[in-house]
XYZ file of C-alpha atoms in Angstrom:
505
model
C -32.952 29.573 17.050
C -36.215 27.678 17.257
C -38.540 27.717 20.232
C -37.325 24.263 21.292
C -33.755 25.626 21.559
C -32.663 23.157 18.895
C -30.927 25.058 16.100
C -31.432 24.579 12.395
C -29.123 25.064 9.439
C -30.433 28.643 9.144
C -28.985 29.608 12.506
C -25.563 31.095 12.994
C -22.608 28.727 13.125
C -21.864 29.782 16.703
C -25.345 28.793 17.862
C -25.139 25.423 16.121
C -21.688 24.703 17.542
C -22.835 25.651 21.047
C -25.805 23.274 20.812
C -23.743 20.389 19.449
C -21.083 20.952 22.123
C -23.742 20.280 24.755
C -24.065 16.720 23.466
C -20.386 15.760 23.419
C -19.395 12.774 25.547
C -16.301 14.241 27.179
C -13.646 11.957 25.746
C -11.749 14.859 24.173
C -10.693 18.227 25.557
C -13.175 21.057 25.178
C -10.764 22.911 22.893
C -10.342 19.970 20.541
C -14.077 19.206 20.518
C -14.956 22.822 19.718
C -12.425 23.008 16.890
C -13.668 19.700 15.409
C -17.330 20.747 15.569
C -16.643 24.224 14.195
C -14.737 22.707 11.290
C -17.583 20.335 10.487
C -20.337 22.935 10.750
C -18.466 25.297 8.427
C -18.013 22.510 5.874
C -21.746 21.773 5.987
C -23.019 25.357 5.926
C -23.613 25.162 2.171
C -25.311 21.738 2.490
C -28.254 22.700 4.654
C -30.067 19.370 4.420
C -26.989 17.504 5.654
C -26.407 20.015 8.434
C -30.004 19.589 9.529
C -29.508 15.817 9.470
C -26.461 16.180 11.720
C -28.317 18.421 14.157
C -31.271 16.013 14.257
C -29.058 12.962 14.777
C -26.999 14.514 17.577
C -29.751 16.334 19.471
C -32.054 13.305 19.448
C -29.292 10.779 20.162
C -30.135 8.990 16.944
C -33.788 8.514 17.841
C -34.894 9.847 14.447
C -33.604 8.624 11.063
C -31.028 10.901 9.501
C -29.245 11.209 6.170
C -25.564 10.899 5.417
C -23.497 13.857 6.623
C -20.549 14.099 4.262
C -17.239 15.884 3.949
C -14.616 15.619 1.229
C -12.252 12.650 1.526
C -8.615 13.695 1.852
C -5.767 11.991 0.033
C -4.754 9.855 3.011
C -8.304 9.586 4.355
C -7.476 11.492 7.530
C -8.739 14.788 8.883
C -6.523 17.262 10.721
C -8.046 19.036 13.701
C -6.077 21.207 16.122
C -2.783 19.773 14.919
C -3.950 16.163 15.247
C -4.796 13.779 12.440
C -7.444 11.104 12.614
C -10.087 9.424 10.539
C -13.108 11.716 10.418
C -15.870 9.218 11.191
C -13.911 8.056 14.250
C -13.289 11.611 15.477
C -16.989 12.454 15.478
C -18.117 9.062 16.795
C -15.809 9.630 19.775
C -17.123 13.154 20.287
C -20.798 12.276 20.320
C -21.162 8.565 21.048
C -18.240 6.556 22.400
C -15.426 8.539 24.041
C -13.411 5.341 24.638
C -13.830 4.143 21.059
C -10.878 2.312 19.536
C -10.282 3.205 15.923
C -10.854 -0.420 14.974
C -14.370 -0.829 16.282
C -16.635 0.853 13.746
C -18.786 -0.674 11.039
C -21.214 1.309 8.940
C -24.934 0.594 8.824
C -26.326 -0.842 5.611
C -28.163 2.271 4.508
C -25.109 4.548 4.753
C -24.177 5.460 1.187
C -20.888 7.270 1.867
C -19.329 5.160 4.633
C -15.588 5.480 5.054
C -14.733 2.009 3.737
C -16.863 2.462 0.594
C -14.024 4.633 -0.792
C -16.292 7.355 -2.131
C -15.032 10.865 -2.779
C -17.125 11.983 0.161
C -17.086 10.436 3.638
C -20.088 10.163 5.923
C -19.326 11.348 9.460
C -22.813 10.917 10.907
C -22.054 9.038 14.153
C -25.403 7.275 13.961
C -24.514 5.743 10.601
C -21.915 3.576 12.337
C -22.157 0.808 14.857
C -19.644 -0.235 17.456
C -19.359 -3.931 16.838
C -17.544 -7.127 17.686
C -17.385 -9.400 14.699
C -19.278 -12.640 14.996
C -18.503 -15.581 12.781
C -14.735 -15.459 13.053
C -12.787 -17.100 15.824
C -9.606 -15.259 16.671
C -7.751 -18.040 18.424
C -10.064 -18.578 21.303
C -10.803 -15.152 22.685
C -14.203 -14.827 24.306
C -15.905 -11.666 25.433
C -18.069 -12.162 28.511
C -19.239 -15.581 27.427
C -20.297 -14.390 24.006
C -18.707 -17.290 22.211
C -15.671 -17.274 19.990
C -16.016 -13.730 18.789
C -13.147 -11.370 18.224
C -12.293 -8.076 16.640
C -10.780 -8.279 13.208
C -10.238 -4.944 11.688
C -7.404 -2.808 10.469
C -5.766 -0.715 13.121
C -5.694 2.684 11.443
C -6.592 2.686 7.799
C -9.679 0.716 6.823
C -10.606 -0.165 10.351
C -14.335 -0.009 9.778
C -14.365 -2.441 6.871
C -16.453 -5.614 7.352
C -14.387 -7.726 9.680
C -15.558 -11.104 8.478
C -14.066 -10.602 5.026
C -10.408 -10.641 4.042
C -9.066 -7.346 2.780
C -9.299 -7.102 -0.959
C -6.357 -4.753 -1.173
C -3.768 -7.474 -0.674
C -1.709 -5.729 1.980
C -0.968 -6.468 5.610
C -3.827 -5.999 8.004
C -3.655 -5.312 11.736
C -5.999 -7.595 13.653
C -7.029 -6.738 17.197
C -6.950 -9.173 20.130
C -8.327 -7.416 23.217
C -8.311 -9.130 26.618
C -11.340 -11.149 27.651
C -11.233 -9.555 31.077
C -8.558 -8.928 33.714
C -7.285 -12.237 35.043
C -5.526 -12.657 38.358
C -1.874 -13.557 37.952
C -2.157 -16.613 40.153
C -4.743 -18.020 37.754
C -2.211 -18.009 34.918
C -1.536 -21.733 35.033
C -5.099 -22.878 35.527
C -7.200 -22.017 32.497
C -10.429 -23.838 31.754
C -10.700 -25.069 28.181
C -13.584 -26.284 26.092
C -12.994 -29.832 24.850
C -12.249 -30.190 21.134
C -14.853 -31.804 18.957
C -12.303 -33.897 17.125
C -8.654 -34.809 17.219
C -7.417 -31.789 15.303
C -6.341 -28.391 16.548
C -9.064 -26.519 14.722
C -10.643 -23.157 15.258
C -13.581 -24.854 16.937
C -11.310 -26.242 19.620
C -9.598 -22.982 20.347
C -12.356 -21.248 22.276
C -11.679 -20.918 25.965
C -12.975 -19.214 29.044
C -10.488 -17.404 31.219
C -11.723 -18.393 34.644
C -9.623 -19.513 37.563
C -10.230 -23.033 38.793
C -8.913 -25.002 41.686
C -6.194 -27.601 41.220
C -7.188 -31.141 40.409
C -5.312 -34.389 40.180
C -5.311 -34.464 36.403
C -1.946 -35.236 34.847
C -0.849 -36.723 31.558
C 2.512 -37.703 30.138
C 4.045 -38.750 26.868
C 7.130 -40.906 27.241
C 9.849 -41.289 24.670
C 8.294 -44.621 23.707
C 5.027 -42.852 22.916
C 3.206 -44.497 25.798
C 0.428 -42.041 26.467
C -1.153 -42.135 29.910
C -3.942 -39.613 30.363
C -5.742 -39.072 33.627
C -8.650 -36.977 32.421
C -10.616 -35.003 35.000
C -14.402 -34.960 34.973
C -16.108 -32.015 33.291
C -17.747 -29.525 35.613
C -20.350 -27.168 34.175
C -19.130 -27.817 30.650
C -15.481 -27.057 31.404
C -12.629 -29.449 32.005
C -10.285 -28.561 34.824
C -6.581 -29.259 34.734
C -3.740 -29.348 37.170
C -1.388 -26.349 37.122
C 1.703 -26.626 34.956
C 4.334 -28.950 36.377
C 8.046 -29.205 35.722
C 9.120 -32.397 34.004
C 12.480 -33.864 33.170
C 13.643 -34.190 29.580
C 12.318 -37.766 29.462
C 8.699 -36.673 29.183
C 6.636 -34.387 27.043
C 5.036 -31.949 29.501
C 1.312 -31.348 29.179
C 0.490 -27.893 30.505
C -3.144 -26.851 30.873
C -4.053 -28.594 27.642
C -6.558 -31.314 26.881
C -4.150 -33.971 25.705
C -6.182 -36.583 23.868
C -3.598 -37.052 21.112
C -0.338 -38.944 20.913
C 2.719 -36.926 19.953
C 3.259 -36.122 16.303
C 6.709 -37.689 16.299
C 8.616 -40.174 18.425
C 11.691 -37.980 18.190
C 12.885 -37.106 21.736
C 11.997 -33.727 23.149
C 14.538 -30.988 22.420
C 16.684 -29.739 25.270
C 15.271 -26.247 24.745
C 11.703 -25.619 23.635
C 12.503 -22.225 22.129
C 15.254 -19.668 21.588
C 14.609 -15.922 21.676
C 16.656 -13.278 19.878
C 16.213 -9.585 20.702
C 16.512 -6.925 18.004
C 16.580 -3.151 17.851
C 15.597 -2.151 14.342
C 17.492 -4.628 12.126
C 20.338 -5.353 14.566
C 20.379 -8.227 17.046
C 21.356 -7.065 20.530
C 22.852 -9.515 23.000
C 23.026 -13.269 22.728
C 20.158 -15.572 21.847
C 18.262 -16.674 24.960
C 17.409 -20.383 25.139
C 14.508 -21.661 27.228
C 14.862 -25.207 28.660
C 12.083 -27.694 27.993
C 11.549 -28.125 31.731
C 10.671 -24.422 31.954
C 7.372 -24.136 30.057
C 6.700 -20.499 30.993
C 9.202 -17.751 30.226
C 8.884 -14.004 30.768
C 10.425 -11.466 28.409
C 10.444 -8.075 30.145
C 12.204 -4.727 30.215
C 13.971 -5.178 33.533
C 17.600 -5.905 34.355
C 17.951 -9.251 36.178
C 20.795 -11.055 34.363
C 20.313 -14.464 35.984
C 18.324 -15.971 33.116
C 16.319 -19.099 33.836
C 12.666 -18.300 33.231
C 13.247 -14.582 32.553
C 14.831 -12.839 29.600
C 15.430 -9.271 30.794
C 15.920 -6.909 27.888
C 16.743 -3.941 30.104
C 20.189 -5.319 30.864
C 21.260 -5.419 27.195
C 23.438 -2.591 25.926
C 23.782 -1.294 22.386
C 26.283 1.441 21.473
C 24.164 2.334 18.428
C 20.924 2.736 20.402
C 18.987 5.854 19.477
C 16.887 8.051 21.717
C 13.709 6.763 20.056
C 14.686 3.163 20.828
C 15.523 4.087 24.404
C 12.105 5.698 24.850
C 10.353 2.631 23.466
C 12.354 0.311 25.744
C 11.120 2.243 28.775
C 7.582 1.102 27.936
C 8.311 -2.638 27.671
C 7.745 -2.939 31.421
C 6.505 -6.364 32.472
C 6.575 -7.470 28.861
C 5.041 -10.788 27.891
C 4.862 -14.359 29.104
C 5.287 -17.191 26.630
C 3.894 -20.572 27.597
C 4.565 -23.881 25.887
C 1.662 -26.307 26.177
C 1.434 -29.944 25.210
C 3.934 -31.016 22.594
C 4.645 -27.509 21.353
C 1.644 -25.164 21.243
C 2.469 -21.622 22.368
C 0.328 -19.089 24.217
C 1.141 -15.451 24.957
C 0.023 -13.240 27.805
C 0.635 -9.502 27.488
C 1.750 -8.226 30.907
C 2.881 -4.833 29.631
C 0.798 -1.683 29.900
C 1.189 -1.357 26.132
C 0.071 -3.673 23.359
C 2.464 -6.015 21.595
C 2.301 -6.814 17.892
C 2.689 -10.406 16.726
C 3.390 -12.087 13.418
C 1.735 -15.496 13.732
C 0.719 -17.823 10.896
C -1.639 -19.597 13.301
C -3.548 -16.387 14.052
C -3.525 -15.554 10.353
C -5.269 -18.832 9.613
C -7.741 -18.404 12.475
C -8.639 -14.966 11.128
C -9.084 -16.271 7.587
C -5.978 -14.548 6.292
C -3.140 -15.779 4.108
C 0.076 -16.614 6.018
C 2.062 -13.464 6.701
C -0.844 -11.247 5.617
C -1.622 -9.729 9.013
C -0.104 -8.225 12.127
C -1.904 -9.134 15.349
C -2.235 -6.518 18.071
C -2.340 -8.191 21.494
C -3.744 -5.858 24.108
C -2.611 -5.657 27.755
C -3.926 -8.569 29.868
C -4.897 -10.603 26.781
C -3.991 -14.301 26.897
C -4.014 -15.889 23.479
C -2.777 -18.866 21.536
C -0.283 -17.860 18.864
C 1.101 -21.192 17.652
C -0.410 -24.629 17.037
C 2.093 -27.413 16.438
C -0.247 -29.791 14.609
C -1.480 -27.094 12.284
C 2.121 -26.077 11.606
C 3.047 -29.705 10.874
C 0.190 -30.037 8.410
C 1.293 -26.842 6.659
C 4.854 -28.154 6.445
C 3.718 -31.383 4.849
C 1.366 -29.651 2.426
C 3.878 -27.033 1.317
C 6.712 -29.549 1.000
C 4.506 -31.885 -1.039
C 3.329 -28.994 -3.221
C 6.900 -27.885 -3.841
C 7.997 -31.431 -4.665
C 5.140 -32.001 -7.093
C 5.588 -28.588 -8.693
C 9.311 -29.103 -9.172
C 8.708 -32.448 -10.873
C 5.953 -30.981 -13.054
C 8.109 -27.997 -13.927
C 10.924 -30.263 -15.063
C 8.456 -32.210 -17.185
C 7.047 -28.989 -18.631
C 10.472 -27.759 -19.669
C 11.056 -31.129 -21.325
C 7.709 -30.812 -23.145
C 6.273 -33.885 -21.462
C 2.993 -32.396 -20.207
C 0.179 -33.962 -22.275
C -3.039 -32.316 -23.277
C -4.195 -29.389 -25.376
C -2.015 -26.318 -25.139
C 1.047 -28.343 -24.237
C 3.553 -26.748 -26.529
C 6.437 -27.930 -24.483
C 8.553 -25.245 -23.255
C 8.445 -22.218 -21.252
C 4.796 -21.211 -20.629
C 3.784 -24.279 -18.560
C 7.028 -24.033 -16.619
C 6.382 -20.426 -15.658
C 2.961 -21.325 -14.255
C 4.584 -23.812 -11.897
C 7.566 -21.729 -10.892
C 5.958 -20.118 -7.849
C 5.035 -23.433 -6.245
C 8.367 -24.978 -7.151
C 10.131 -22.009 -5.589
C 9.091 -22.948 -2.041
C 12.360 -23.480 -0.200
C 13.659 -24.410 3.218
C 13.536 -20.783 4.373
C 9.841 -20.569 3.484
C 9.120 -23.677 5.523
C 11.327 -22.532 8.393
C 9.248 -19.366 8.749
C 6.360 -21.581 9.854
C 8.388 -22.349 12.988
C 9.109 -18.739 13.951
C 7.129 -16.107 15.836
C 7.983 -12.408 15.737
C 6.768 -9.879 18.269
C 7.365 -6.134 18.626
C 6.898 -4.164 21.812
C 4.959 -0.887 21.978
C 5.194 -0.043 18.251
C 3.391 -1.766 15.370
C 4.239 -1.984 11.693
C 2.518 -2.296 8.347
C 0.844 0.125 5.919
C -1.080 1.710 8.792
C 2.141 2.838 10.488
C 5.270 4.766 9.551
C 7.107 1.438 9.883
C 6.525 -0.975 7.010
C 8.522 -3.894 8.461
C 9.130 -5.275 11.931
C 12.805 -4.510 11.286
C 11.889 -0.830 11.482
C 10.378 -1.147 14.970
C 12.534 -0.049 17.908
C 12.477 -3.267 19.942
C 11.271 -6.720 18.942
C 11.980 -10.405 19.462
C 12.155 -13.442 17.200
C 11.176 -16.776 18.737
C 12.384 -20.016 17.161
C 10.290 -23.016 18.203
C 12.545 -26.041 18.466
C 9.979 -28.822 18.388
C 8.511 -27.397 15.201
C 11.998 -27.206 13.694
C 12.527 -30.866 14.637
C 9.356 -31.804 12.789
C 10.372 -29.725 9.786
C 13.677 -31.571 9.668
C 11.790 -34.865 9.599
C 9.497 -33.622 6.836
C 12.449 -32.520 4.729
C 14.155 -35.883 5.199
C 11.077 -37.923 4.330
C 10.160 -35.846 1.269
C 13.285 -35.416 -0.852
C 12.859 -33.502 -4.082
C 13.091 -35.951 -6.932
C 15.906 -35.481 -9.436
C 14.620 -33.906 -12.635
C 14.421 -36.152 -15.652
C 17.171 -35.605 -18.212
C 16.129 -33.632 -21.253
C 15.847 -35.541 -24.508
């Protein structure tokens, strides 16, 4: 070993391991850390320049530039150490830099030539070739981190979790998107969020940013009547935030406005539904118990793992029995705990607060859009204490109208194509033009109805990053049907009938 007590690649493996162990951050057990470092040093013993780069990077805490430190990529991309599997760059970043690192928080530096997400045959595990980042430039439904604007984490949960988070995945499969809490929020502040005013009348990403701070009650109230007479009483902004009165219970004659800046008239003059949502509980692919309906005068409902059967504003899953329940399902149910709170705001927007000690996983077309994903192309991991918007009624209504109009136009064009009535070059009349329109024409009522549904699993996620490929393979999950959205869909379907196809000549 050199005079400075810093080893080189010429030293014995034991000496190198001992030196590198001195720089570990303590997030893993000593046994695991030693096994992981020994494994890496042995792999690098024949690549002395890379081993020297690793030693330099670790012993200087990244103060000096270092080269890529590579190991062979395995078939599934994971490395097994001491009976545990994990992605190699994450294992070593936890050992030497961030012991509390989530596997979704890494992004490689520009000069790294063998970064994990570059899909090379070799993988760089130099911890100083990765950065722990929060993606800027993408607004994940209003989460803020310590006043840092509308930033959020958008990365895959286990597989390509260090890929650039501002870009959609090019692989075309479901992605897990992270939604950590902004900060712990006192429970009594639940009904008094401060929101940034929207810049226009739409429910856009720019209007979704919020700051989770508790504010005192004000006298601000607003109501929509059945005659669409809108009477706002807008409070004065204070320090850039608008304060609102806590949620109030209203009778069925009014649209409640809960903690929302209500500058817009309702989308429809159709009376409010008696229930704002209905919740069905499933274990795997089997519904357990009856569907739970939430009255419109109860804007906040809790879904938890306890056993109170009285209903009202609580849907207790612990009281539900299932003769086919497996031990794995029973174990998962034990971790539901305080569960989640669902809150209906305004005419039908929905927010979720995770009260459980474990994350919940949500299928939400609104969050997909906010994250720049195609509908149904992502699963959203909502961390404990996070409070996040998962459904926007106006956005959903626009999607309904657009998809229904697209389907109507495509069906008419498809009929014309089959009849050979599409003019222009290449119009041979027949089957080829019809096939090109078939996908759009195939949009049906079920496709549109999915816009009005939220799905949420407790404790366990699904997708290509998990053993479970569908939510129907998770042990305990709920499906939430949003009644106001279904009302609007019914109106859209009535006002946009599909035209009868023209008879063939």
